[in-house]
CSV table of C-alpha atoms and ligand atoms in Angstrom, one decimal:
chain,number,residue,atom,x,y,z
A,1272,MET,CA,-40.1,24.3,-9.2
A,1273,LYS,CA,-39.4,27.1,-11.5
A,1274,ILE,CA,-38.4,25.9,-15.0
A,1275,THR,CA,-35.3,27.8,-16.1
A,1276,ARG,CA,-33.9,27.7,-19.4
A,1277,ARG,CA,-30.8,25.6,-18.1
A,1278,ASN,CA,-32.8,22.9,-16.2
A,1279,PHE,CA,-35.4,22.6,-19.0
A,1280,ILE,CA,-32.5,21.5,-21.4
A,1281,GLY,CA,-31.2,19.4,-18.9
A,1282,GLY,CA,-34.6,17.6,-18.8
A,1283,MET,CA,-34.7,17.3,-22.6
A,1284,ALA,CA,-31.2,15.8,-22.8
A,1285,VAL,CA,-32.0,13.2,-20.3
A,1286,THR,CA,-35.1,12.1,-21.8
A,1287,SER,CA,-33.6,11.9,-25.4
A,1288,LEU,CA,-30.7,9.9,-24.0
A,1289,MET,CA,-33.0,7.5,-22.2
A,1290,ASP,CA,-34.6,6.7,-25.7
A,1291,LEU,CA,-31.3,6.0,-27.4
A,1292,VAL,CA,-29.6,4.0,-24.7
A,1293,PRO,CA,-30.5,0.5,-24.3
A,1294,GLN,CA,-32.0,-0.1,-20.9
A,1295,VAL,CA,-30.0,-2.6,-19.0
A,1296,SER,CA,-30.9,-3.6,-15.5
A,1297,SER,CA,-28.6,-1.9,-13.1
A,1298,ALA,CA,-28.5,-5.3,-11.1
A,1299,LYS,CA,-26.5,-7.0,-13.6
A,1300,ASN,CA,-23.7,-4.3,-13.7
A,1301,PHE,CA,-21.5,-5.8,-11.1
A,1302,GLU,CA,-18.4,-4.8,-13.1
A,1303,THR,CA,-16.3,-1.7,-12.9
A,1304,GLN,CA,-14.1,-0.9,-15.8
A,1305,LYS,CA,-11.4,1.4,-16.1
A,1306,ASN,CA,-8.6,2.5,-18.3
A,1307,ILE,CA,-5.2,3.0,-16.8
A,1308,ILE,CA,-2.3,4.5,-18.7
A,1309,ALA,CA,1.1,4.6,-17.1
A,1310,GLY,CA,3.1,7.4,-18.7
A,1311,PRO,CA,5.5,10.4,-18.1
A,1312,GLY,CA,3.7,13.4,-16.2
A,1313,ARG,CA,4.2,16.4,-14.1
A,1314,SER,CA,3.0,17.5,-10.7
A,1315,LEU,CA,3.4,20.5,-8.3
A,1316,LEU,CA,4.8,18.8,-5.3
A,1317,MET,CA,6.4,21.8,-4.1
A,1318,ASP,CA,4.5,25.1,-3.3
A,1319,PRO,CA,2.6,27.3,-5.8
A,1320,GLY,CA,5.0,29.1,-7.8
A,1321,ASP,CA,7.6,26.5,-7.8
A,1322,LYS,CA,8.6,24.2,-10.6
A,1323,LEU,CA,6.4,21.1,-11.6
A,1324,THR,CA,8.2,17.8,-10.8
A,1325,ASN,CA,8.8,15.3,-13.6
A,1326,LEU,CA,7.2,12.0,-12.7
A,1327,TRP,CA,5.9,8.6,-13.9
A,1328,LEU,CA,2.0,8.6,-13.1
A,1329,TYR,CA,-1.1,6.7,-13.9
A,1330,ASN,CA,-3.6,8.6,-15.9
A,1331,GLY,CA,-1.3,11.8,-15.5
A,1332,SER,CA,-2.3,12.2,-11.9
A,1333,LEU,CA,-0.8,12.1,-8.6
A,1334,PRO,CA,-1.8,9.6,-6.9
A,1335,GLY,CA,-3.3,7.6,-9.8
A,1336,PRO,CA,-7.1,7.7,-10.0
A,1337,GLU,CA,-8.6,6.4,-6.9
A,1338,LEU,CA,-10.5,3.1,-7.8
A,1339,ARG,CA,-13.6,2.5,-6.0
A,1340,ILE,CA,-15.5,-0.6,-6.1
A,1341,ASN,CA,-18.3,-2.3,-4.0
A,1342,GLU,CA,-17.5,-5.5,-2.2
A,1343,GLY,CA,-18.2,-8.5,-4.3
A,1344,GLU,CA,-17.9,-6.7,-7.4
A,1345,ASN,CA,-15.4,-7.1,-10.7
A,1346,LEU,CA,-12.9,-4.8,-11.4
A,1347,ASN,CA,-11.8,-4.9,-15.1
A,1348,ILE,CA,-8.7,-2.8,-15.7
A,1349,HIS,CA,-7.5,-2.0,-19.4
A,1350,PHE,CA,-3.8,-1.2,-18.8
A,1351,ARG,CA,-1.6,0.7,-21.3
A,1352,ASN,CA,2.3,1.1,-20.9
A,1353,GLN,CA,3.2,4.6,-22.3
A,1354,LEU,CA,6.6,4.7,-20.5
A,1355,THR,CA,9.7,4.0,-22.3
A,1356,VAL,CA,10.4,0.8,-19.7
A,1357,PRO,CA,8.6,-2.3,-19.0
A,1358,THR,CA,6.1,-2.4,-15.8
A,1359,THR,CA,3.1,-4.0,-14.3
A,1360,ILE,CA,0.5,-3.4,-11.8
A,1361,HIS,CA,0.4,-4.9,-8.4
A,1362,TRP,CA,-3.0,-4.6,-6.4
A,1363,HIS,CA,-1.4,-4.6,-2.9
A,1364,GLY,CA,-3.5,-6.4,-0.2
A,1365,VAL,CA,-6.1,-7.7,-2.6
A,1366,LYS,CA,-6.7,-11.6,-2.9
A,1367,VAL,CA,-6.6,-11.7,-6.6
A,1368,PRO,CA,-5.7,-14.9,-8.8
A,1369,ASN,CA,-2.1,-15.5,-9.1
A,1370,ALA,CA,-2.0,-14.3,-13.0
A,1371,MET,CA,-3.3,-11.0,-12.0
A,1372,ASP,CA,-0.9,-10.3,-9.1
A,1373,GLY,CA,1.4,-8.0,-11.5
A,1374,VAL,CA,4.7,-9.5,-10.5
A,1375,ALA,CA,6.8,-9.1,-13.8
A,1376,GLY,CA,8.7,-12.1,-14.2
A,1377,LEU,CA,6.8,-14.4,-11.9
A,1378,THR,CA,3.2,-14.0,-12.5
A,1379,GLN,CA,3.2,-12.4,-15.9
A,1380,PRO,CA,5.8,-11.1,-18.5
A,1381,ALA,CA,6.5,-7.3,-17.9
A,1382,VAL,CA,4.1,-5.1,-20.0
A,1383,GLU,CA,6.6,-3.5,-22.6
A,1384,PRO,CA,6.1,-0.1,-23.9
A,1385,ASP,CA,3.0,0.5,-26.1
A,1386,GLU,CA,1.6,-2.9,-25.0
A,1387,THR,CA,-1.4,-3.4,-22.9
A,1388,PHE,CA,-2.5,-6.0,-20.4
A,1389,SER,CA,-5.9,-6.7,-18.6
A,1390,TYR,CA,-6.3,-6.9,-15.2
A,1391,LYS,CA,-9.6,-8.6,-14.1
A,1392,PHE,CA,-10.6,-9.9,-10.6
A,1393,LYS,CA,-13.3,-10.0,-8.2
A,1394,VAL,CA,-12.7,-8.2,-5.1
A,1395,SER,CA,-14.5,-9.5,-2.1
A,1396,GLU,CA,-13.0,-8.1,1.1
A,1397,PRO,CA,-13.9,-4.5,2.0
A,1398,GLY,CA,-11.1,-2.2,3.0
A,1399,THR,CA,-8.4,0.1,1.9
A,1400,TYR,CA,-5.9,-1.1,-0.6
A,1401,TRP,CA,-3.6,0.5,-3.1
A,1402,TYR,CA,-2.0,-0.3,-6.4
A,1403,HIS,CA,1.4,0.3,-7.6
A,1404,ALA,CA,4.1,-0.6,-9.9
A,1405,HIS,CA,5.8,-3.8,-9.6
A,1406,THR,CA,8.7,-3.9,-12.1
A,1407,MET,CA,11.7,-2.2,-10.5
A,1408,GLY,CA,9.3,-0.9,-8.0
A,1409,TRP,CA,12.0,0.8,-6.2
A,1410,GLU,CA,12.3,3.2,-9.0
A,1411,GLN,CA,8.9,3.2,-10.4
A,1412,VAL,CA,7.1,3.8,-7.1
A,1413,ALA,CA,9.8,6.3,-6.3
A,1414,ARG,CA,8.7,8.1,-9.5
A,1415,GLY,CA,5.0,8.2,-8.7
A,1416,LEU,CA,3.4,5.2,-9.9
A,1417,TYR,CA,0.7,4.4,-7.4
A,1418,GLY,CA,-3.0,5.0,-6.6
A,1419,ALA,CA,-5.5,3.8,-3.8
A,1420,LEU,CA,-8.1,1.2,-4.4
A,1421,ILE,CA,-11.0,1.5,-2.1
A,1422,VAL,CA,-13.5,-1.3,-1.5
A,1423,ASP,CA,-17.0,-0.1,-0.1
A,1424,GLY,CA,-18.4,-2.5,2.3
A,1425,ILE,CA,-22.1,-3.3,2.6
A,1426,LYS,CA,-21.6,-2.9,6.5
A,1427,ASP,CA,-19.4,0.0,6.3
A,1428,PHE,CA,-19.4,2.6,9.2
A,1429,LYS,CA,-21.5,5.7,8.2
A,1430,VAL,CA,-19.5,8.8,7.9
A,1431,ASP,CA,-20.0,12.4,6.3
A,1432,HIS,CA,-16.8,12.2,4.7
A,1433,ASP,CA,-14.5,9.2,3.4
A,1434,ILE,CA,-10.9,10.6,2.9
A,1435,THR,CA,-8.2,8.9,1.4
A,1436,MET,CA,-4.6,10.1,2.2
A,1437,MET,CA,-1.7,8.7,0.5
A,1438,VAL,CA,1.5,9.9,2.2
A,1439,ASP,CA,4.9,9.8,0.3
A,1440,ASP,CA,8.4,11.3,0.8
A,1441,TRP,CA,10.3,12.2,-2.4
A,1442,ARG,CA,14.0,12.8,-2.6
A,1443,LEU,CA,14.0,16.1,-4.8
A,1444,ASP,CA,17.1,18.0,-5.8
A,1445,LYS,CA,17.3,21.7,-5.3
A,1446,ASP,CA,15.3,22.3,-8.8
A,1447,GLY,CA,12.5,20.3,-7.3
A,1448,GLN,CA,13.1,17.3,-9.6
A,1449,ILE,CA,13.5,13.6,-8.5
A,1450,ASP,CA,17.2,13.4,-7.3
A,1451,GLU,CA,18.4,10.9,-9.9
A,1452,ALA,CA,21.9,11.1,-8.9
A,1453,SER,CA,21.1,9.0,-5.8
A,1454,MET,CA,18.8,6.6,-7.4
A,1455,GLY,CA,20.1,3.1,-6.8
A,1456,SER,CA,22.6,4.2,-4.3
A,1457,LEU,CA,24.2,1.0,-2.7
A,1458,HIS,CA,24.5,2.9,0.7
A,1459,ASP,CA,20.6,3.4,0.8
A,1460,TRP,CA,20.0,-0.3,0.0
A,1461,ALA,CA,22.2,-1.7,2.6
A,1462,HIS,CA,20.8,1.0,5.2
A,1463,ARG,CA,17.1,2.0,5.7
A,1464,GLY,CA,16.3,2.4,1.9
A,1465,ARG,CA,15.7,5.5,-0.1
A,1466,LEU,CA,14.3,8.3,2.2
A,1467,GLY,CA,12.9,11.5,0.8
A,1468,ASN,CA,13.2,15.1,1.9
A,1469,TRP,CA,10.0,16.2,1.0
A,1470,LEU,CA,6.6,15.1,2.3
A,1471,THR,CA,3.4,15.0,0.4
A,1472,VAL,CA,-0.3,13.7,1.1
A,1473,ASN,CA,-2.0,12.9,-2.1
A,1474,GLY,CA,0.8,14.7,-4.1
A,1475,LYS,CA,0.5,18.0,-2.1
A,1476,SER,CA,2.6,19.4,0.4
A,1477,GLN,CA,0.6,20.4,3.4
A,1478,TYR,CA,-2.6,18.8,2.0
A,1479,LYS,CA,-5.9,20.5,2.7
A,1480,ARG,CA,-9.5,19.1,2.9
A,1481,SER,CA,-12.4,21.0,3.9
A,1482,VAL,CA,-15.2,19.0,5.7
A,1483,LYS,CA,-18.5,20.0,7.2
A,1484,PHE,CA,-18.8,21.3,10.7
A,1485,ASN,CA,-19.4,18.5,13.2
A,1486,SER,CA,-18.8,15.9,10.7
A,1487,ARG,CA,-17.8,12.2,11.4
A,1488,ILE,CA,-15.0,11.3,8.9
A,1489,ARG,CA,-13.1,8.0,7.8
A,1490,LEU,CA,-9.4,8.8,7.0
A,1491,ARG,CA,-7.9,6.0,5.1
A,1492,LEU,CA,-4.1,6.5,5.5
A,1493,ILE,CA,-1.7,4.8,3.4
A,1494,ASN,CA,2.0,4.9,3.5
A,1495,ALA,CA,3.1,4.7,-0.3
A,1496,ALA,CA,6.9,5.8,0.6
A,1497,ASN,CA,9.5,3.4,-0.6
A,1498,ALA,CA,11.2,3.2,2.7
A,1499,ARG,CA,10.1,5.7,5.3
A,1500,ILE,CA,8.4,4.3,8.6
A,1501,LEU,CA,5.9,7.4,9.1
A,1502,LYS,CA,5.5,8.5,12.7
A,1503,LEU,CA,2.0,10.2,12.5
A,1504,GLU,CA,0.3,12.5,14.9
A,1505,LEU,CA,-3.0,13.5,15.0
A,1506,THR,CA,-4.3,16.7,16.8
A,1507,GLY,CA,-7.6,18.3,17.0
A,1508,GLY,CA,-9.6,15.2,17.2
A,1509,VAL,CA,-9.2,11.5,18.4
A,1510,GLY,CA,-8.5,8.9,15.9
A,1511,LEU,CA,-10.5,5.4,16.6
A,1512,GLN,CA,-8.5,2.6,14.7
A,1513,VAL,CA,-11.0,0.6,12.8
A,1514,SER,CA,-9.1,-1.3,10.2
A,1515,LEU,CA,-5.3,-2.1,9.5
A,1516,ASP,CA,-4.3,-3.0,5.9
A,1517,GLY,CA,-8.2,-3.6,4.9
A,1518,ASN,CA,-8.8,-5.8,7.7
A,1519,PRO,CA,-11.3,-5.0,10.5
A,1520,SER,CA,-9.4,-4.4,13.8
A,1521,ASN,CA,-10.0,-4.0,17.4
A,1522,PHE,CA,-10.8,-0.5,18.2
A,1523,THR,CA,-8.0,1.6,19.6
A,1524,SER,CA,-7.9,5.3,20.3
A,1525,VAL,CA,-4.8,6.7,18.8
A,1526,SER,CA,-3.0,9.8,18.4
A,1527,LYS,CA,0.5,8.8,17.6
A,1528,PHE,CA,1.1,6.0,15.5
A,1529,GLU,CA,3.6,4.4,13.1
A,1530,ILE,CA,2.9,3.3,9.6
A,1531,ALA,CA,5.4,1.4,7.8
A,1532,PRO,CA,5.7,1.4,3.8
A,1533,ALA,CA,2.9,-0.2,2.3
A,1534,GLN,CA,0.5,-0.2,5.5
A,1535,ARG,CA,-2.8,1.2,5.9
A,1536,ILE,CA,-4.6,2.5,8.9
A,1537,ASP,CA,-8.1,3.6,8.7
A,1538,LEU,CA,-9.4,6.0,11.6
A,1539,ILE,CA,-12.8,7.4,12.3
A,1540,VAL,CA,-12.5,10.9,13.7
A,1541,ASP,CA,-15.3,13.2,15.0
A,1542,VAL,CA,-14.7,16.7,13.6
A,1543,GLY,CA,-16.0,19.6,15.8
A,1544,THR,CA,-15.7,23.2,14.4
A,1545,LYS,CA,-11.8,23.2,15.0
A,1546,PRO,CA,-9.1,21.9,12.4
A,1547,VAL,CA,-7.9,18.4,12.7
A,1548,LEU,CA,-3.9,18.3,12.0
A,1549,LEU,CA,-1.7,15.5,10.9
A,1550,HIS,CA,1.9,15.9,11.4
A,1551,ASP,CA,4.8,13.4,10.6
A,1552,LEU,CA,7.5,13.0,13.3
A,1553,SER,CA,9.8,10.6,11.4
A,1554,SER,CA,12.5,13.0,10.6
A,1555,ARG,CA,14.3,15.6,12.7
A,1556,GLU,CA,11.7,18.5,11.9
A,1557,LYS,CA,8.0,18.0,12.7
A,1558,ILE,CA,6.2,18.4,9.3
A,1559,LEU,CA,2.7,19.5,8.6
A,1560,ALA,CA,1.5,16.9,6.4
A,1561,GLY,CA,-2.4,17.5,6.2
A,1562,ILE,CA,-5.2,19.7,7.7
A,1563,ILE,CA,-8.8,18.9,7.9
A,1564,GLU,CA,-10.5,22.2,7.9
A,1565,PRO,CA,-14.5,22.2,9.2
A,1566,ARG,CA,-16.1,25.0,7.2
A,1567,SER,CA,-19.6,26.3,8.0
A,1568,GLU,CA,-20.4,27.1,4.5
A,1569,LEU,CA,-20.4,23.2,3.8
A,1570,GLY,CA,-23.2,22.8,6.3
A,1571,GLN,CA,-23.3,20.4,9.5
A,1572,GLY,CA,-22.4,16.9,9.4
A,1573,LEU,CA,-25.5,14.6,9.2
A,1574,VAL,CA,-24.1,11.3,10.7
A,1575,ASN,CA,-25.6,10.3,14.1
A,1576,ARG,CA,-22.4,10.2,16.2
A,1577,GLY,CA,-23.6,7.0,18.1
A,1578,ILE,CA,-21.1,4.4,19.6
A,1579,LEU,CA,-19.2,2.6,16.9
A,1580,GLU,CA,-19.3,-1.2,17.0
A,1581,PRO,CA,-16.1,-3.1,16.0
A,1582,SER,CA,-17.2,-5.5,13.0
A,1583,GLY,CA,-15.3,-8.3,14.5
A,1584,LEU,CA,-12.1,-10.2,13.9
A,1585,LYS,CA,-13.1,-13.4,11.7
A,1586,GLY,CA,-11.2,-16.5,11.2
A,1587,ILE,CA,-8.5,-16.4,13.9
A,1588,PRO,CA,-6.7,-19.7,13.7
A,1589,HIS,CA,-7.1,-21.4,16.9
A,1590,ASN,CA,-5.7,-24.9,16.4
A,1591,LEU,CA,-2.1,-24.7,15.2
A,1592,ASN,CA,-1.1,-28.2,15.8
A,1593,ASN,CA,-1.0,-29.3,12.2
A,1594,ALA,CA,0.3,-26.1,10.8
A,1595,ILE,CA,3.3,-26.2,8.5
A,1596,ARG,CA,6.2,-24.1,10.1
A,1597,LEU,CA,8.6,-22.3,7.9
A,1598,LYS,CA,11.8,-20.4,9.2
A,1599,VAL,CA,12.6,-17.5,7.6
A,1600,HIS,CA,15.9,-16.2,8.9
A,1601,MET,CA,16.4,-12.5,7.7
A,1602,GLN,CA,20.1,-11.5,7.7
A,1603,GLY,CA,22.4,-8.8,5.8
A,1604,GLY,CA,22.6,-5.3,5.5
A,1605,ALA,CA,25.0,-2.8,7.0
A,1606,MET,CA,26.0,-3.6,10.7
A,1607,GLY,CA,24.7,-7.2,10.0
A,1608,ASN,CA,26.0,-10.5,10.7
A,1609,LEU,CA,25.9,-12.2,7.1
A,1610,SER,CA,29.4,-13.1,6.0
A,1611,GLN,CA,28.5,-15.2,2.8
A,1612,ALA,CA,25.5,-16.3,0.9
A,1613,ARG,CA,24.1,-18.3,-1.9
A,1614,PHE,CA,23.2,-16.2,-5.0
A,1615,LYS,CA,22.0,-18.1,-8.2
A,1616,GLY,CA,23.2,-21.2,-6.7
A,1617,GLU,CA,26.8,-20.1,-5.6
A,1618,ASN,CA,28.5,-19.0,-2.5
A,1619,HIS,CA,29.7,-15.7,-2.2
A,1620,THR,CA,31.3,-13.5,0.3
A,1621,ILE,CA,28.9,-10.6,1.2
A,1622,ARG,CA,31.7,-8.3,0.1
A,1623,HIS,CA,31.5,-9.7,-3.6
A,1624,LEU,CA,27.8,-9.7,-3.5
A,1625,ALA,CA,27.6,-6.1,-2.7
A,1626,ARG,CA,30.0,-4.7,-5.1
A,1627,VAL,CA,29.5,-6.8,-8.1
A,1628,GLU,CA,25.9,-7.9,-7.9
A,1629,LYS,CA,24.6,-5.1,-5.7
A,1630,LYS,CA,22.9,-7.6,-3.1
A,1631,VAL,CA,23.1,-7.3,0.5
A,1632,TRP,CA,20.4,-9.0,2.0
A,1633,ALA,CA,19.3,-12.8,2.6
A,1634,PHE,CA,16.6,-15.2,3.9
A,1635,ASN,CA,18.0,-18.3,5.2
A,1636,GLY,CA,21.5,-17.8,3.8
A,1637,VAL,CA,20.1,-17.2,0.2
A,1638,VAL,CA,19.8,-13.9,-1.8
A,1639,GLY,CA,16.5,-13.5,-2.8
A,1640,THR,CA,15.5,-13.7,-6.4
A,1641,TYR,CA,12.1,-15.0,-7.9
A,1642,GLU,CA,13.7,-18.5,-8.2
A,1643,HIS,CA,14.4,-18.7,-4.5
A,1644,GLU,CA,11.3,-20.9,-3.4
A,1645,LEU,CA,11.1,-20.9,0.2
A,1646,ALA,CA,8.4,-23.8,0.2
A,1647,GLU,CA,5.8,-25.5,-1.8
A,1648,VAL,CA,2.7,-25.9,0.5
A,1649,ALA,CA,-0.7,-27.7,-0.2
A,1650,ARG,CA,-3.5,-25.4,-0.6
A,1651,GLY,CA,-6.0,-25.4,2.6
A,1652,LYS,CA,-3.0,-25.8,5.2
A,1653,VAL,CA,-2.2,-23.2,7.9
A,1654,VAL,CA,1.2,-22.0,7.4
A,1655,ILE,CA,3.4,-20.4,10.3
A,1656,LEU,CA,6.2,-18.4,9.1
A,1657,GLU,CA,8.7,-18.1,11.8
A,1658,VAL,CA,10.5,-14.8,11.0
A,1659,PHE,CA,13.5,-13.9,12.6
A,1660,ASN,CA,14.8,-10.1,11.9
A,1661,ASP,CA,18.5,-10.9,12.6
A,1662,THR,CA,19.4,-7.6,11.2
A,1663,SER,CA,20.1,-4.2,12.6
A,1664,TRP,CA,17.1,-2.5,10.7
A,1665,PRO,CA,13.4,-2.7,10.7
A,1666,HIS,CA,11.7,-4.5,7.6
A,1667,ALA,CA,8.1,-4.4,6.6
A,1668,MET,CA,7.5,-7.7,5.7
A,1669,HIS,CA,4.9,-8.3,3.0
A,1670,LEU,CA,3.1,-11.5,1.6
A,1671,HIS,CA,1.1,-11.5,-1.5
A,1672,GLY,CA,-2.1,-13.2,-2.1
A,1673,HIS,CA,-2.9,-13.7,1.6
A,1674,ASP,CA,-3.3,-11.9,5.1
A,1675,PHE,CA,-1.7,-13.3,7.9
A,1676,TRP,CA,-2.2,-13.1,11.7
A,1677,ILE,CA,0.9,-11.9,14.0
A,1678,ARG,CA,1.9,-13.5,17.1
A,1679,THR,CA,4.9,-11.8,18.4
A,1680,SER,CA,6.5,-11.3,21.9
A,1681,LYS,CA,6.3,-7.6,21.0
A,1682,ARG,CA,2.8,-7.5,22.0
A,1683,SER,CA,2.5,-8.0,25.6
A,1684,ASN,CA,-0.4,-10.5,25.7
A,1685,ASN,CA,1.3,-12.8,22.9
A,1686,HIS,CA,-2.4,-13.0,21.6
A,1687,ILE,CA,-3.3,-13.5,17.9
A,1688,ASP,CA,-5.4,-10.5,17.3
A,1689,VAL,CA,-4.2,-8.7,14.4
A,1690,LYS,CA,-4.6,-9.3,10.7
A,1691,ARG,CA,-2.4,-7.6,8.1
A,1692,ASP,CA,-0.7,-8.0,4.9
A,1693,THR,CA,2.5,-6.0,5.8
A,1694,TYR,CA,4.4,-6.1,9.2
A,1695,LEU,CA,6.8,-4.0,10.5
A,1696,MET,CA,9.5,-6.0,12.4
A,1697,SER,CA,12.0,-4.7,14.8
A,1698,PRO,CA,15.8,-5.4,14.7
A,1699,LYS,CA,16.2,-8.8,16.5
A,1700,GLU,CA,12.2,-9.4,16.6
A,1701,LYS,CA,10.9,-12.8,16.3
A,1702,ALA,CA,7.1,-13.3,15.3
A,1703,GLU,CA,5.0,-15.7,13.5
A,1704,LEU,CA,3.2,-14.6,10.5
A,1705,ILE,CA,0.2,-17.4,10.4
A,1706,PHE,CA,-1.9,-17.7,7.2
A,1707,LEU,CA,-4.3,-20.1,5.6
A,1708,ALA,CA,-2.8,-21.1,2.3
A,1709,ASP,CA,-5.9,-20.8,0.3
A,1710,ASN,CA,-5.0,-18.9,-2.8
A,1711,PRO,CA,-3.1,-21.1,-5.3
A,1712,GLY,CA,0.0,-19.8,-7.3
A,1713,GLN,CA,3.4,-18.5,-6.6
A,1714,TRP,CA,3.4,-15.6,-4.1
A,1715,LEU,CA,6.1,-13.3,-3.0
A,1716,LEU,CA,7.1,-12.9,0.6
A,1717,HIS,CA,9.4,-9.6,0.6
A,1718,CYS,CA,10.3,-6.6,2.3
A,1719,HIS,CA,8.5,-3.6,1.4
A,1720,MET,CA,11.4,-1.3,1.8
A,1721,LEU,CA,11.7,-1.6,-2.1
A,1722,GLU,CA,15.4,-1.1,-2.0
A,1723,HIS,CA,15.8,-4.2,0.5
A,1724,MET,CA,13.5,-6.3,-1.8
A,1725,ALA,CA,15.8,-5.2,-4.9
A,1726,SER,CA,18.9,-6.0,-3.1
A,1727,GLY,CA,17.9,-9.7,-1.7
A,1728,MET,CA,14.7,-9.5,0.8
A,1729,VAL,CA,12.7,-11.6,-1.3
A,1730,ALA,CA,11.2,-15.1,-1.7
A,1731,VAL,CA,8.7,-17.2,-3.2
A,1732,ILE,CA,5.9,-19.4,-1.5
A,1733,SER,CA,4.2,-21.7,-3.7
A,1734,VAL,CA,0.5,-22.9,-2.9
A,1735,VAL,CA,-0.3,-25.9,-4.9
B,180,C2O,CU1,3.1,-3.7,-2.3
B,180,C2O,CU2,5.1,-7.1,-3.7
B,180,C2O,O1,3.9,-5.4,-3.2
B,181,CU,CU1,13.6,-4.2,4.7
């Protein structure tokens, strides 16, 4: 090797640094530390030459910094709030201790402007997760407070490129700014939630990513939208679905698929020399969301494209005889059948609730607040949530602190073979969400259409 001035100096620098820094065995380094600051920021959501959009961001970037950690390690986040409003961070899908769950007013007080909070927890299950604001989430997530949290597994599939795609829709006004006039619209809250008019992947319109020729890639798709159920179409390659919401799944080849708000789908795609395109079909127009472009100058993929084996579904509950059954009757919304409901201990007509309290949804006849405890269950019990979506709208039901298995008549065989943390329920669907209550604390069950949650679709399950 020729010694040039540059690498000679580089070598020197490393040597002198090694002398100064005390040597710590890397085997002890099981903690990833990170500073995260929430604050105002700007990003180019529209096309080059357009105006920057004013947003609220983590570390000034959209999405927030991708947090990557190995399975079994500890994450230590020093969080500072530089917004003018209180906020918290929720680690969606990660089984954190209750005090780290980030639900302001339930698991912690909100972090006030200029204050800090430390989130520390061990991450034990590999997969695709995300983090987002959980204080006035319907506004804060819509303004950009989210990022990806990827947990690398020891036995992960070998790929040439591991690509996270956070898909979001924004409601922008004609100046390319967040449409504030419609923020909190009661109409949105009683219908589908706040749908956007501008689609981005990783904060970019028509997101582009170059990969090597003939490479095997893992796409981690995350729906960060407040309310839009994405209908994605993959062309130019076949997607092999390997994971749902961070859980290993049965392998299925997919080309068109839905992702509800907060859900994740991981796909393995073998790319040749032609681009792979991702379109969204959920609005009237077919929208190009992203392009994966193989480029010869990046070289050839190196991963052996052998047959992939599913890593297996662990822990399917077979014996449900002693399980606790809890009914969750979802009602309300436009074109619904809810005429009155309880709110803060009093009965009200739905008219009054909508007009005065801006509440339009209920579980079991109760407009949800963090005081609405659905049940207290003993740790170690298997719980079956018998959920009935008795509304005219789809809802993305999410449980904090636990993943659940799903049994529904919607799936032909009625088998329990899907484990998720967020499940999209069709209007009038009945489903059983089955989970082992092994994480003590107070956990939210809510709709992840964030406007629905704000207007009543929320309750608490306590594990004691
Ligand atoms: Cu993404 Cu209450 O959560
Ligand atoms: Cu909903």
